């Protein structure tokens, strides 16, 4: 009922422990709090909050237009409905290293378990597009140091993302991964790796966990959890998958309503009212006030 009960510091500690297990942790991207409830119920390990999804949700391109306040607000709404740890995309950290420091504290306050900060310049772009530019290693190291120094919970996970694969090649990305881990990053997100072998190369370059981004229509082969686990990856995100599925269904549905003049033919593809109410925990609210759920569905 209402919100999840596990405090953020407990979820962060649990994530740290799970990262030591050697098991691959699966973090689907929630596009709203309700989808985070479903991710939790279906037994995943954590919730990813994608910058691409949050900007698309506002009908904006993913080029760094969203603000820290918007990201922290929505990520906080998503994080609070689940007992799982939530990891948020903090893009380039929303400014200079000083801003990165503030970003970390605001995201801690919003109940997140961690975030990733990337080494792109601003305006940034999706990591699977061409034409990216990265900042010098020293500048990204300053971002990471600012983040590490600013956090008040040592278990708040600071993940450094490098977009250098497309700019400096695989060995450049591996060198940056090493520098970022040395600067204090708890995890490395090597963006736009082509295949499992590339993840393994970065994995060997550092002694912190690696995150794999299995986004569709990008530069990475869509690898199975078995393959990723064998490559030594610790966390996999499916950042935009649920939004793409939902929006695909929404568009089909709108076309059918327009063509058929009714949604009747679509009803068996819909989540039922009963299932929705189950996810929203109507029975739990009814235990509080028996007038709430005194109807049949
Ligand atoms: C992971 C990512 O940063 C995101 O915002 O979800 C995106 C995903 C995407 O655009 O497919 C990315 O830059 O890879
Ligand atoms: Mg992003």
PDB file of C-alpha atoms and ligand atoms in Angstrom:
ATOM      1  CA  UNK A   1       0.000   0.000   0.000  1.00  0.00           C
ATOM      2  CA  UNK A   2       1.181   3.521  -0.847  1.00  0.00           C
ATOM      3  CA  UNK A   3       4.935   3.179  -1.238  1.00  0.00           C
ATOM      4  CA  UNK A   4       7.581   0.531  -0.762  1.00  0.00           C
ATOM      5  CA  UNK A   5       8.952   0.247   2.759  1.00  0.00           C
ATOM      6  CA  UNK A   6      12.615  -0.628   2.289  1.00  0.00           C
ATOM      7  CA  UNK A   7      14.696   2.483   3.054  1.00  0.00           C
ATOM      8  CA  UNK A   8      17.086   3.687   0.334  1.00  0.00           C
ATOM      9  CA  UNK A   9      20.231   2.943   2.348  1.00  0.00           C
ATOM     10  CA  UNK A  10      19.113  -0.670   2.792  1.00  0.00           C
ATOM     11  CA  UNK A  11      18.454  -1.041  -0.945  1.00  0.00           C
ATOM     12  CA  UNK A  12      21.869   0.446  -1.724  1.00  0.00           C
ATOM     13  CA  UNK A  13      23.598  -1.982   0.638  1.00  0.00           C
ATOM     14  CA  UNK A  14      21.670  -4.871  -0.927  1.00  0.00           C
ATOM     15  CA  UNK A  15      22.784  -3.791  -4.398  1.00  0.00           C
ATOM     16  CA  UNK A  16      26.417  -3.664  -3.255  1.00  0.00           C
ATOM     17  CA  UNK A  17      26.117  -7.178  -1.860  1.00  0.00           C
ATOM     18  CA  UNK A  18      24.399  -8.463  -5.012  1.00  0.00           C
ATOM     19  CA  UNK A  19      27.182  -7.008  -7.147  1.00  0.00           C
ATOM     20  CA  UNK A  20      29.658  -9.217  -5.287  1.00  0.00           C
ATOM     21  CA  UNK A  21      27.638 -12.354  -6.041  1.00  0.00           C
ATOM     22  CA  UNK A  22      29.021 -12.870  -9.554  1.00  0.00           C
ATOM     23  CA  UNK A  23      25.430 -13.162 -10.752  1.00  0.00           C
ATOM     24  CA  UNK A  24      24.155 -10.968 -13.585  1.00  0.00           C
ATOM     25  CA  UNK A  25      21.643  -8.414 -12.266  1.00  0.00           C
ATOM     26  CA  UNK A  26      18.800  -7.477 -14.634  1.00  0.00           C
ATOM     27  CA  UNK A  27      17.516  -3.897 -14.566  1.00  0.00           C
ATOM     28  CA  UNK A  28      14.681  -3.213 -17.033  1.00  0.00           C
ATOM     29  CA  UNK A  29      13.927   0.465 -17.654  1.00  0.00           C
ATOM     30  CA  UNK A  30      10.681   1.606 -16.013  1.00  0.00           C
ATOM     31  CA  UNK A  31       8.849   4.251 -18.037  1.00  0.00           C
ATOM     32  CA  UNK A  32       6.636   5.180 -15.098  1.00  0.00           C
ATOM     33  CA  UNK A  33       6.080   4.117 -11.478  1.00  0.00           C
ATOM     34  CA  UNK A  34       3.434   1.546 -12.478  1.00  0.00           C
ATOM     35  CA  UNK A  35       5.828  -0.268 -14.805  1.00  0.00           C
ATOM     36  CA  UNK A  36       8.320  -0.303 -11.903  1.00  0.00           C
ATOM     37  CA  UNK A  37       5.697  -2.160  -9.832  1.00  0.00           C
ATOM     38  CA  UNK A  38       5.461  -4.777 -12.562  1.00  0.00           C
ATOM     39  CA  UNK A  39       9.258  -5.091 -12.853  1.00  0.00           C
ATOM     40  CA  UNK A  40       9.355  -5.714  -9.110  1.00  0.00           C
ATOM     41  CA  UNK A  41       6.537  -8.236  -9.137  1.00  0.00           C
ATOM     42  CA  UNK A  42       8.125 -10.214 -11.972  1.00  0.00           C
ATOM     43  CA  UNK A  43      11.284 -10.799  -9.984  1.00  0.00           C
ATOM     44  CA  UNK A  44      13.918  -8.604 -11.599  1.00  0.00           C
ATOM     45  CA  UNK A  45      16.904  -7.371  -9.614  1.00  0.00           C
ATOM     46  CA  UNK A  46      16.543  -3.644 -10.010  1.00  0.00           C
ATOM     47  CA  UNK A  47      14.964  -0.755 -11.867  1.00  0.00           C
ATOM     48  CA  UNK A  48      16.685   1.415 -14.429  1.00  0.00           C
ATOM     49  CA  UNK A  49      15.510   4.971 -15.024  1.00  0.00           C
ATOM     50  CA  UNK A  50      16.552   5.997 -18.504  1.00  0.00           C
ATOM     51  CA  UNK A  51      17.326   9.532 -19.633  1.00  0.00           C
ATOM     52  CA  UNK A  52      16.166   8.615 -23.134  1.00  0.00           C
ATOM     53  CA  UNK A  53      12.821   7.452 -21.717  1.00  0.00           C
ATOM     54  CA  UNK A  54      12.348  10.449 -19.431  1.00  0.00           C
ATOM     55  CA  UNK A  55      13.047  12.866 -22.272  1.00  0.00           C
ATOM     56  CA  UNK A  56      10.881  10.889 -24.733  1.00  0.00           C
ATOM     57  CA  UNK A  57       8.119  10.894 -22.124  1.00  0.00           C
ATOM     58  CA  UNK A  58       8.206  14.691 -22.283  1.00  0.00           C
ATOM     59  CA  UNK A  59       8.254  14.428 -26.111  1.00  0.00           C
ATOM     60  CA  UNK A  60      11.805  15.763 -26.146  1.00  0.00           C
ATOM     61  CA  UNK A  61      14.892  14.385 -27.872  1.00  0.00           C
ATOM     62  CA  UNK A  62      17.619  12.873 -25.672  1.00  0.00           C
ATOM     63  CA  UNK A  63      20.094  15.737 -26.038  1.00  0.00           C
ATOM     64  CA  UNK A  64      20.428  16.950 -22.489  1.00  0.00           C
ATOM     65  CA  UNK A  65      17.354  19.204 -22.383  1.00  0.00           C
ATOM     66  CA  UNK A  66      15.902  17.673 -19.239  1.00  0.00           C
ATOM     67  CA  UNK A  67      16.918  19.270 -15.964  1.00  0.00           C
ATOM     68  CA  UNK A  68      18.199  17.771 -12.733  1.00  0.00           C
ATOM     69  CA  UNK A  69      14.909  18.709 -11.058  1.00  0.00           C
ATOM     70  CA  UNK A  70      12.873  16.871 -13.682  1.00  0.00           C
ATOM     71  CA  UNK A  71      15.078  13.773 -13.587  1.00  0.00           C
ATOM     72  CA  UNK A  72      15.264  13.618  -9.794  1.00  0.00           C
ATOM     73  CA  UNK A  73      11.507  14.161  -9.496  1.00  0.00           C
ATOM     74  CA  UNK A  74      10.507  11.408 -11.876  1.00  0.00           C
ATOM     75  CA  UNK A  75      13.263   9.004 -10.798  1.00  0.00           C
ATOM     76  CA  UNK A  76      12.162   9.545  -7.185  1.00  0.00           C
ATOM     77  CA  UNK A  77       8.539   8.744  -8.079  1.00  0.00           C
ATOM     78  CA  UNK A  78       9.726   5.540  -9.741  1.00  0.00           C
ATOM     79  CA  UNK A  79      12.161   4.554  -6.983  1.00  0.00           C
ATOM     80  CA  UNK A  80       9.648   4.958  -4.185  1.00  0.00           C
ATOM     81  CA  UNK A  81       7.161   2.358  -5.424  1.00  0.00           C
ATOM     82  CA  UNK A  82       9.628  -0.530  -5.343  1.00  0.00           C
ATOM     83  CA  UNK A  83      11.786  -2.299  -2.789  1.00  0.00           C
ATOM     84  CA  UNK A  84      14.356  -2.883  -5.527  1.00  0.00           C
ATOM     85  CA  UNK A  85      17.358  -0.602  -6.013  1.00  0.00           C
ATOM     86  CA  UNK A  86      16.875   1.979  -8.776  1.00  0.00           C
ATOM     87  CA  UNK A  87      19.710   3.224 -10.947  1.00  0.00           C
ATOM     88  CA  UNK A  88      19.215   6.510 -12.810  1.00  0.00           C
ATOM     89  CA  UNK A  89      20.833   7.991 -15.894  1.00  0.00           C
ATOM     90  CA  UNK A  90      22.379  11.317 -14.864  1.00  0.00           C
ATOM     91  CA  UNK A  91      23.687  12.085 -18.385  1.00  0.00           C
ATOM     92  CA  UNK A  92      26.788  14.302 -18.093  1.00  0.00           C
ATOM     93  CA  UNK A  93      25.939  15.248 -14.501  1.00  0.00           C
ATOM     94  CA  UNK A  94      24.067  18.454 -15.381  1.00  0.00           C
ATOM     95  CA  UNK A  95      27.021  20.813 -15.597  1.00  0.00           C
ATOM     96  CA  UNK A  96      30.490  21.341 -14.189  1.00  0.00           C
ATOM     97  CA  UNK A  97      32.020  19.061 -11.527  1.00  0.00           C
ATOM     98  CA  UNK A  98      30.437  21.268  -8.848  1.00  0.00           C
ATOM     99  CA  UNK A  99      27.028  20.599 -10.428  1.00  0.00           C
ATOM    100  CA  UNK A 100      27.854  16.879 -10.527  1.00  0.00           C
ATOM    101  CA  UNK A 101      28.402  16.998  -6.777  1.00  0.00           C
ATOM    102  CA  UNK A 102      24.992  18.564  -6.257  1.00  0.00           C
ATOM    103  CA  UNK A 103      23.412  16.077  -8.667  1.00  0.00           C
ATOM    104  CA  UNK A 104      24.636  13.178  -6.544  1.00  0.00           C
ATOM    105  CA  UNK A 105      23.208  14.620  -3.333  1.00  0.00           C
ATOM    106  CA  UNK A 106      19.841  15.379  -4.944  1.00  0.00           C
ATOM    107  CA  UNK A 107      19.649  11.851  -6.369  1.00  0.00           C
ATOM    108  CA  UNK A 108      20.550  10.403  -2.974  1.00  0.00           C
ATOM    109  CA  UNK A 109      17.749  12.455  -1.426  1.00  0.00           C
ATOM    110  CA  UNK A 110      15.365  11.173  -4.124  1.00  0.00           C
ATOM    111  CA  UNK A 111      15.993   7.606  -2.916  1.00  0.00           C
ATOM    112  CA  UNK A 112      18.030   6.324  -5.826  1.00  0.00           C
ATOM    113  CA  UNK A 113      20.558   3.528  -5.307  1.00  0.00           C
ATOM    114  CA  UNK A 114      22.994   4.973  -7.802  1.00  0.00           C
ATOM    115  CA  UNK A 115      23.456   6.764 -11.084  1.00  0.00           C
ATOM    116  CA  UNK A 116      25.671   6.891 -14.121  1.00  0.00           C
ATOM    117  CA  UNK A 117      27.559   9.888 -15.385  1.00  0.00           C
ATOM    118  CA  UNK A 118      29.023   9.925 -18.874  1.00  0.00           C
ATOM    119  CA  UNK A 119      32.060  11.454 -20.553  1.00  0.00           C
ATOM    120  CA  UNK A 120      30.246  13.085 -23.460  1.00  0.00           C
ATOM    121  CA  UNK A 121      30.350  16.825 -24.088  1.00  0.00           C
ATOM    122  CA  UNK A 122      27.172  18.842 -23.907  1.00  0.00           C
ATOM    123  CA  UNK A 123      24.879  18.744 -25.836  1.00  0.00           C
ATOM    124  CA  UNK A 124      25.074  14.987 -25.436  1.00  0.00           C
ATOM    125  CA  UNK A 125      23.352  12.436 -27.621  1.00  0.00           C
ATOM    126  CA  UNK A 126      22.222   8.824 -27.459  1.00  0.00           C
ATOM    127  CA  UNK A 127      25.310   6.654 -27.071  1.00  0.00           C
ATOM    128  CA  UNK A 128      24.329   4.544 -30.078  1.00  0.00           C
ATOM    129  CA  UNK A 129      24.378   7.405 -32.565  1.00  0.00           C
ATOM    130  CA  UNK A 130      27.302   8.575 -34.669  1.00  0.00           C
ATOM    131  CA  UNK A 131      29.069  11.901 -34.274  1.00  0.00           C
ATOM    132  CA  UNK A 132      29.623  11.813 -30.498  1.00  0.00           C
ATOM    133  CA  UNK A 133      32.348  13.844 -28.799  1.00  0.00           C
ATOM    134  CA  UNK A 134      33.906  13.033 -25.440  1.00  0.00           C
ATOM    135  CA  UNK A 135      35.564  15.366 -22.950  1.00  0.00           C
ATOM    136  CA  UNK A 136      39.271  14.881 -22.097  1.00  0.00           C
ATOM    137  CA  UNK A 137      39.930  12.072 -19.585  1.00  0.00           C
ATOM    138  CA  UNK A 138      40.994  14.611 -16.916  1.00  0.00           C
ATOM    139  CA  UNK A 139      37.668  16.408 -17.135  1.00  0.00           C
ATOM    140  CA  UNK A 140      35.701  13.181 -16.692  1.00  0.00           C
ATOM    141  CA  UNK A 141      37.999  12.230 -13.796  1.00  0.00           C
ATOM    142  CA  UNK A 142      37.022  15.547 -12.156  1.00  0.00           C
ATOM    143  CA  UNK A 143      33.346  14.677 -12.629  1.00  0.00           C
ATOM    144  CA  UNK A 144      33.875  11.293 -10.967  1.00  0.00           C
ATOM    145  CA  UNK A 145      35.911  12.683  -8.075  1.00  0.00           C
ATOM    146  CA  UNK A 146      33.255  15.335  -7.471  1.00  0.00           C
ATOM    147  CA  UNK A 147      30.578  12.633  -7.424  1.00  0.00           C
ATOM    148  CA  UNK A 148      32.477  10.353  -5.056  1.00  0.00           C
ATOM    149  CA  UNK A 149      33.317  13.189  -2.667  1.00  0.00           C
ATOM    150  CA  UNK A 150      29.753  14.498  -2.603  1.00  0.00           C
ATOM    151  CA  UNK A 151      27.894  11.322  -1.705  1.00  0.00           C
ATOM    152  CA  UNK A 152      26.866  10.916   1.912  1.00  0.00           C
ATOM    153  CA  UNK A 153      25.987   7.236   1.669  1.00  0.00           C
ATOM    154  CA  UNK A 154      29.105   5.325   0.658  1.00  0.00           C
ATOM    155  CA  UNK A 155      26.855   2.674  -0.884  1.00  0.00           C
ATOM    156  CA  UNK A 156      25.336   5.130  -3.369  1.00  0.00           C
ATOM    157  CA  UNK A 157      26.679   3.578  -6.564  1.00  0.00           C
ATOM    158  CA  UNK A 158      28.594   5.855  -8.899  1.00  0.00           C
ATOM    159  CA  UNK A 159      28.861   4.343 -12.333  1.00  0.00           C
ATOM    160  CA  UNK A 160      31.082   5.965 -14.954  1.00  0.00           C
ATOM    161  CA  UNK A 161      29.953   5.626 -18.530  1.00  0.00           C
ATOM    162  CA  UNK A 162      32.390   6.007 -21.364  1.00  0.00           C
ATOM    163  CA  UNK A 163      31.186   6.852 -24.832  1.00  0.00           C
ATOM    164  CA  UNK A 164      34.743   6.608 -26.192  1.00  0.00           C
ATOM    165  CA  UNK A 165      34.300   3.349 -28.140  1.00  0.00           C
ATOM    166  CA  UNK A 166      32.984   5.240 -31.165  1.00  0.00           C
ATOM    167  CA  UNK A 167      35.574   8.014 -30.881  1.00  0.00           C
ATOM    168  CA  UNK A 168      38.814   6.410 -29.672  1.00  0.00           C
ATOM    169  CA  UNK A 169      38.208   2.724 -30.411  1.00  0.00           C
ATOM    170  CA  UNK A 170      37.967  -0.197 -28.007  1.00  0.00           C
ATOM    171  CA  UNK A 171      41.402   0.255 -26.473  1.00  0.00           C
ATOM    172  CA  UNK A 172      40.664   3.956 -25.892  1.00  0.00           C
ATOM    173  CA  UNK A 173      37.437   2.978 -24.132  1.00  0.00           C
ATOM    174  CA  UNK A 174      39.295   0.397 -22.008  1.00  0.00           C
ATOM    175  CA  UNK A 175      41.946   2.987 -21.051  1.00  0.00           C
ATOM    176  CA  UNK A 176      39.252   5.417 -20.006  1.00  0.00           C
ATOM    177  CA  UNK A 177      37.460   2.696 -18.036  1.00  0.00           C
ATOM    178  CA  UNK A 178      40.683   2.100 -16.086  1.00  0.00           C
ATOM    179  CA  UNK A 179      41.196   5.818 -15.422  1.00  0.00           C
ATOM    180  CA  UNK A 180      37.594   6.196 -14.239  1.00  0.00           C
ATOM    181  CA  UNK A 181      37.816   3.185 -11.930  1.00  0.00           C
ATOM    182  CA  UNK A 182      41.078   4.597 -10.526  1.00  0.00           C
ATOM    183  CA  UNK A 183      39.260   7.896  -9.903  1.00  0.00           C
ATOM    184  CA  UNK A 184      36.768   6.059  -7.693  1.00  0.00           C
ATOM    185  CA  UNK A 185      33.959   4.892  -9.975  1.00  0.00           C
ATOM    186  CA  UNK A 186      32.201   1.853  -8.502  1.00  0.00           C
ATOM    187  CA  UNK A 187      31.094   0.474 -11.844  1.00  0.00           C
ATOM    188  CA  UNK A 188      31.897   1.048 -15.526  1.00  0.00           C
ATOM    189  CA  UNK A 189      29.328   1.385 -18.301  1.00  0.00           C
ATOM    190  CA  UNK A 190      31.152   0.890 -21.595  1.00  0.00           C
ATOM    191  CA  UNK A 191      28.663   2.323 -24.084  1.00  0.00           C
ATOM    192  CA  UNK A 192      27.951   0.891 -27.540  1.00  0.00           C
ATOM    193  CA  UNK A 193      30.088  -2.241 -27.313  1.00  0.00           C
ATOM    194  CA  UNK A 194      29.665  -4.268 -30.497  1.00  0.00           C
ATOM    195  CA  UNK A 195      29.638  -7.781 -28.988  1.00  0.00           C
ATOM    196  CA  UNK A 196      30.417  -9.959 -25.967  1.00  0.00           C
ATOM    197  CA  UNK A 197      34.154  -9.927 -26.728  1.00  0.00           C
ATOM    198  CA  UNK A 198      34.232  -6.151 -26.378  1.00  0.00           C
ATOM    199  CA  UNK A 199      32.545  -6.304 -22.983  1.00  0.00           C
ATOM    200  CA  UNK A 200      35.143  -8.882 -21.934  1.00  0.00           C
ATOM    201  CA  UNK A 201      37.982  -6.592 -23.016  1.00  0.00           C
ATOM    202  CA  UNK A 202      36.705  -3.765 -20.828  1.00  0.00           C
ATOM    203  CA  UNK A 203      35.969  -6.196 -18.011  1.00  0.00           C
ATOM    204  CA  UNK A 204      39.586  -7.337 -18.043  1.00  0.00           C
ATOM    205  CA  UNK A 205      40.834  -3.741 -17.966  1.00  0.00           C
ATOM    206  CA  UNK A 206      39.235  -2.953 -14.579  1.00  0.00           C
ATOM    207  CA  UNK A 207      38.514  -4.643 -11.289  1.00  0.00           C
ATOM    208  CA  UNK A 208      35.103  -3.048 -10.746  1.00  0.00           C
ATOM    209  CA  UNK A 209      31.782  -4.392 -12.113  1.00  0.00           C
ATOM    210  CA  UNK A 210      30.675  -3.733 -15.694  1.00  0.00           C
ATOM    211  CA  UNK A 211      27.216  -2.686 -16.904  1.00  0.00           C
ATOM    212  CA  UNK A 212      25.907  -3.691 -20.342  1.00  0.00           C
ATOM    213  CA  UNK A 213      23.327  -1.635 -22.215  1.00  0.00           C
ATOM    214  CA  UNK A 214      21.078  -3.868 -24.307  1.00  0.00           C
ATOM    215  CA  UNK A 215      19.209  -1.130 -26.109  1.00  0.00           C
ATOM    216  CA  UNK A 216      17.449  -1.967 -29.352  1.00  0.00           C
ATOM    217  CA  UNK A 217      18.150  -0.433 -32.784  1.00  0.00           C
ATOM    218  CA  UNK A 218      21.643   0.511 -31.624  1.00  0.00           C
ATOM    219  CA  UNK A 219      25.219  -0.604 -32.144  1.00  0.00           C
ATOM    220  CA  UNK A 220      25.239  -3.515 -29.697  1.00  0.00           C
ATOM    221  CA  UNK A 221      24.268  -7.063 -30.506  1.00  0.00           C
ATOM    222  CA  UNK A 222      21.318  -8.061 -28.281  1.00  0.00           C
ATOM    223  CA  UNK A 223      23.068 -10.625 -26.098  1.00  0.00           C
ATOM    224  CA  UNK A 224      21.344 -13.120 -23.801  1.00  0.00           C
ATOM    225  CA  UNK A 225      21.760 -13.000 -20.054  1.00  0.00           C
ATOM    226  CA  UNK A 226      23.832 -16.237 -20.246  1.00  0.00           C
ATOM    227  CA  UNK A 227      26.253 -14.685 -22.733  1.00  0.00           C
ATOM    228  CA  UNK A 228      26.546 -11.485 -20.718  1.00  0.00           C
ATOM    229  CA  UNK A 229      27.138 -13.397 -17.500  1.00  0.00           C
ATOM    230  CA  UNK A 230      29.853 -15.498 -19.180  1.00  0.00           C
ATOM    231  CA  UNK A 231      31.478 -12.272 -20.426  1.00  0.00           C
ATOM    232  CA  UNK A 232      31.731 -11.174 -16.780  1.00  0.00           C
ATOM    233  CA  UNK A 233      29.068  -8.465 -16.975  1.00  0.00           C
ATOM    234  CA  UNK A 234      27.444  -7.654 -13.610  1.00  0.00           C
ATOM    235  CA  UNK A 235      24.418  -5.557 -14.584  1.00  0.00           C
ATOM    236  CA  UNK A 236      22.323  -5.484 -17.748  1.00  0.00           C
ATOM    237  CA  UNK A 237      19.895  -2.676 -18.545  1.00  0.00           C
ATOM    238  CA  UNK A 238      17.021  -2.776 -21.042  1.00  0.00           C
ATOM    239  CA  UNK A 239      16.574   0.981 -20.943  1.00  0.00           C
ATOM    240  CA  UNK A 240      13.922   1.794 -23.530  1.00  0.00           C
ATOM    241  CA  UNK A 241      12.458  -1.687 -24.127  1.00  0.00           C
ATOM    242  CA  UNK A 242       9.228  -1.245 -22.163  1.00  0.00           C
ATOM    243  CA  UNK A 243       8.544   2.190 -23.607  1.00  0.00           C
ATOM    244  CA  UNK A 244       9.105   0.873 -27.141  1.00  0.00           C
ATOM    245  CA  UNK A 245       6.768  -2.068 -26.485  1.00  0.00           C
ATOM    246  CA  UNK A 246       4.112   0.149 -24.955  1.00  0.00           C
ATOM    247  CA  UNK A 247       4.317   2.821 -27.640  1.00  0.00           C
ATOM    248  CA  UNK A 248       4.187   0.172 -30.357  1.00  0.00           C
ATOM    249  CA  UNK A 249       0.961  -1.157 -28.840  1.00  0.00           C
ATOM    250  CA  UNK A 250      -0.436   2.357 -28.367  1.00  0.00           C
ATOM    251  CA  UNK A 251       0.163   3.273 -31.990  1.00  0.00           C
ATOM    252  CA  UNK A 252      -1.385   0.029 -33.273  1.00  0.00           C
ATOM    253  CA  UNK A 253      -4.366   0.594 -31.002  1.00  0.00           C
ATOM    254  CA  UNK A 254      -4.915   4.162 -32.149  1.00  0.00           C
ATOM    255  CA  UNK A 255      -4.791   3.050 -35.784  1.00  0.00           C
ATOM    256  CA  UNK A 256      -7.325   0.298 -35.098  1.00  0.00           C
ATOM    257  CA  UNK A 257      -9.729   2.639 -33.298  1.00  0.00           C
ATOM    258  CA  UNK A 258      -9.494   5.098 -36.158  1.00  0.00           C
ATOM    259  CA  UNK A 259     -10.017   2.379 -38.774  1.00  0.00           C
ATOM    260  CA  UNK A 260     -12.673   0.257 -37.004  1.00  0.00           C
ATOM    261  CA  UNK A 261     -14.550   2.938 -35.107  1.00  0.00           C
ATOM    262  CA  UNK A 262     -14.217   0.903 -31.879  1.00  0.00           C
ATOM    263  CA  UNK A 263     -11.571  -0.562 -29.600  1.00  0.00           C
ATOM    264  CA  UNK A 264     -13.621  -3.763 -29.129  1.00  0.00           C
ATOM    265  CA  UNK A 265     -11.194  -5.879 -31.191  1.00  0.00           C
ATOM    266  CA  UNK A 266      -8.310  -4.813 -28.976  1.00  0.00           C
ATOM    267  CA  UNK A 267      -9.718  -5.662 -25.578  1.00  0.00           C
ATOM    268  CA  UNK A 268      -8.070  -9.077 -25.270  1.00  0.00           C
ATOM    269  CA  UNK A 269      -4.649  -7.446 -25.780  1.00  0.00           C
ATOM    270  CA  UNK A 270      -5.237  -5.044 -22.902  1.00  0.00           C
ATOM    271  CA  UNK A 271      -4.251  -5.305 -19.276  1.00  0.00           C
ATOM    272  CA  UNK A 272      -7.553  -5.990 -17.565  1.00  0.00           C
ATOM    273  CA  UNK A 273      -9.098  -3.767 -14.935  1.00  0.00           C
ATOM    274  CA  UNK A 274      -8.673  -6.633 -12.443  1.00  0.00           C
ATOM    275  CA  UNK A 275      -4.941  -6.942 -13.167  1.00  0.00           C
ATOM    276  CA  UNK A 276      -4.466  -3.186 -12.935  1.00  0.00           C
ATOM    277  CA  UNK A 277      -6.238  -3.082  -9.581  1.00  0.00           C
ATOM    278  CA  UNK A 278      -4.110  -5.987  -8.373  1.00  0.00           C
ATOM    279  CA  UNK A 279      -0.927  -4.070  -9.273  1.00  0.00           C
ATOM    280  CA  UNK A 280      -2.308  -0.974  -7.561  1.00  0.00           C
ATOM    281  CA  UNK A 281      -3.020  -3.089  -4.459  1.00  0.00           C
ATOM    282  CA  UNK A 282      -6.684  -2.229  -4.023  1.00  0.00           C
ATOM    283  CA  UNK A 283      -7.004  -5.050  -1.450  1.00  0.00           C
ATOM    284  CA  UNK A 284      -4.245  -3.444   0.633  1.00  0.00           C
ATOM    285  CA  UNK A 285      -6.092  -0.104   0.712  1.00  0.00           C
ATOM    286  CA  UNK A 286      -9.292  -1.926   1.544  1.00  0.00           C
ATOM    287  CA  UNK A 287      -7.660  -3.392   4.633  1.00  0.00           C
ATOM    288  CA  UNK A 288      -7.179   0.221   5.744  1.00  0.00           C
ATOM    289  CA  UNK A 289     -10.695   1.324   4.831  1.00  0.00           C
ATOM    290  CA  UNK A 290     -13.247  -1.340   3.919  1.00  0.00           C
ATOM    291  CA  UNK A 291     -15.253   1.136   1.850  1.00  0.00           C
ATOM    292  CA  UNK A 292     -12.581   1.232  -0.841  1.00  0.00           C
ATOM    293  CA  UNK A 293     -12.823  -2.187  -2.446  1.00  0.00           C
ATOM    294  CA  UNK A 294     -16.435  -3.175  -1.836  1.00  0.00           C
ATOM    295  CA  UNK A 295     -17.280  -3.762  -5.508  1.00  0.00           C
ATOM    296  CA  UNK A 296     -16.875  -6.662  -7.922  1.00  0.00           C
ATOM    297  CA  UNK A 297     -14.797  -6.525 -11.109  1.00  0.00           C
TER     298      UNK A 297
HETATM  299  C1  LIG B   1      21.048   4.153 -21.951  1.00  0.00           C
HETATM  300  C2  LIG B   1      20.624   5.459 -22.490  1.00  0.00           C
HETATM  301  O1  LIG B   1      21.557   6.445 -22.089  1.00  0.00           O
HETATM  302  C3  LIG B   1      19.293   5.888 -21.870  1.00  0.00           C
HETATM  303  O2  LIG B   1      19.080   7.106 -21.734  1.00  0.00           O
HETATM  304  O3  LIG B   1      18.464   5.023 -21.609  1.00  0.00           O
HETATM  305  C4  LIG B   1      20.445   5.486 -24.033  1.00  0.00           C
HETATM  306  C5  LIG B   1      19.510   4.429 -24.555  1.00  0.00           C
HETATM  307  C6  LIG B   1      19.034   4.642 -25.993  1.00  0.00           C
HETATM  308  O4  LIG B   1      18.902   5.793 -26.450  1.00  0.00           O
HETATM  309  O5  LIG B   1      18.734   3.650 -26.650  1.00  0.00           O
HETATM  310  C7  LIG B   1      21.826   5.417 -24.668  1.00  0.00           C
HETATM  311  O6  LIG B   1      22.430   6.503 -24.877  1.00  0.00           O
HETATM  312  O7  LIG B   1      22.320   4.320 -24.943  1.00  0.00           O
HETATM  313 MG1  LIG B   2      20.825   8.245 -21.556  1.00  0.00          MG
END
